[in-house]
């Protein structure tokens, strides 16, 4: 080992988080691809399902748009737009229908003022500040002799990302539950198709769980590197 250099063992926490996130991402891709091969009995496209669910839920102020990419589907609560990816918009597969219904679940949450979705929107500005300035502030604190005030501010800002990820969990799981309920009540999927849609949505939800775990490990690393030394 070169004199003056040392191994930062805390990087292992980042590696573990990255591996967990990669496994979850690979699983959702594998699951989506698997159930993309199953065409639904009613042969409704993702766009048709989204429009039907919005109407079924009494939502008239949300428009459905196409967005480029694969699994880039999302609901934009600010502009009231539900965007479906190329892999979802025109597809009649169980996977595509499940994803489209899930995004509609977010639109329903927004329309009904679902607490955790409202909370997530409110903390977005803080999270944006945290993601941009947490590390610079932590480094400044370290340069200033591990200034406790700067270090604590940096840690709080860094932690805001994890808080956002934790708040996201109930938002995503609730949207999936709403989607499955509407697909069953509206006879969008048959009884034999619903379990496949459930597996697709569960795999997608696990990516958010993995992200939260990775975020927690990253925060733990920051606390190990800066937390204790700021109080020396």
XYZ file of C-alpha atoms in Angstrom, residues 104-199:
96
model
C -53.654 6.059 -13.074
C -53.501 5.081 -9.419
C -51.247 8.100 -8.876
C -53.739 10.330 -10.680
C -56.471 9.054 -8.371
C -54.254 9.719 -5.354
C -53.719 13.263 -6.569
C -57.424 13.830 -7.160
C -58.294 12.539 -3.693
C -55.497 14.387 -1.910
C -53.732 11.237 -0.713
C -51.615 12.308 2.280
C -48.290 10.705 1.382
C -48.426 11.914 -2.208
C -49.130 15.465 -1.029
C -46.290 15.178 1.482
C -43.902 13.916 -1.185
C -44.679 16.855 -3.439
C -44.086 19.319 -0.605
C -40.629 17.970 0.260
C -39.381 17.870 -3.346
C -37.756 21.362 -3.135
C -35.852 20.352 0.000
C -34.736 17.106 -1.637
C -33.493 18.994 -4.704
C -31.443 21.293 -2.478
C -30.130 18.314 -0.530
C -29.068 16.371 -3.608
C -27.180 19.389 -4.984
C -25.585 20.833 -1.862
C -25.226 18.094 0.777
C -21.812 16.865 -0.355
C -20.315 20.345 -0.975
C -21.414 21.403 2.528
C -20.028 18.194 4.063
C -16.702 18.726 2.306
C -16.608 22.367 3.404
C -17.272 21.221 6.955
C -14.426 18.718 6.777
C -12.033 21.323 5.359
C -13.022 23.697 8.164
C -11.776 21.235 10.747
C -14.981 19.197 10.816
C -17.115 22.184 11.682
C -20.068 20.697 13.558
C -22.636 23.158 12.194
C -21.720 22.589 8.552
C -21.467 18.836 9.029
C -24.892 18.649 10.672
C -26.476 20.760 7.919
C -24.885 18.506 5.304
C -26.129 15.354 7.015
C -29.673 16.724 7.318
C -29.713 17.681 3.642
C -28.318 14.276 2.695
C -30.964 12.563 4.830
C -33.747 14.400 2.987
C -33.266 12.072 0.021
C -33.836 9.023 2.204
C -36.921 10.649 3.727
C -38.244 11.213 0.203
C -37.587 7.565 -0.677
C -39.375 6.360 2.463
C -42.383 8.579 1.779
C -42.435 7.245 -1.776
C -42.963 3.660 -0.587
C -46.587 4.031 0.590
C -47.319 6.170 -2.487
C -46.183 3.408 -4.834
C -47.765 0.506 -2.967
C -51.050 2.358 -2.608
C -51.104 3.221 -6.328
C -50.630 -0.451 -7.180
C -53.402 -1.505 -4.808
C -55.746 1.074 -6.336
C -54.822 -0.124 -9.823
C -55.505 -3.764 -9.038
C -58.833 -2.924 -7.414
C -59.980 -0.811 -10.382
C -58.832 -3.420 -12.905
C -60.879 -6.027 -11.053
C -63.978 -3.868 -10.493
C -63.922 -2.530 -14.056
C -63.387 -6.013 -15.533
C -60.300 -4.745 -17.342
C -58.477 -7.984 -16.569
C -59.914 -11.422 -15.993
C -59.489 -13.335 -12.742
C -56.707 -15.386 -14.326
C -54.878 -12.279 -15.613
C -54.907 -10.272 -12.376
C -52.201 -12.363 -10.620
C -49.796 -11.647 -13.492
C -50.492 -7.929 -13.252
C -49.946 -8.148 -9.495
C -46.542 -9.785 -10.015
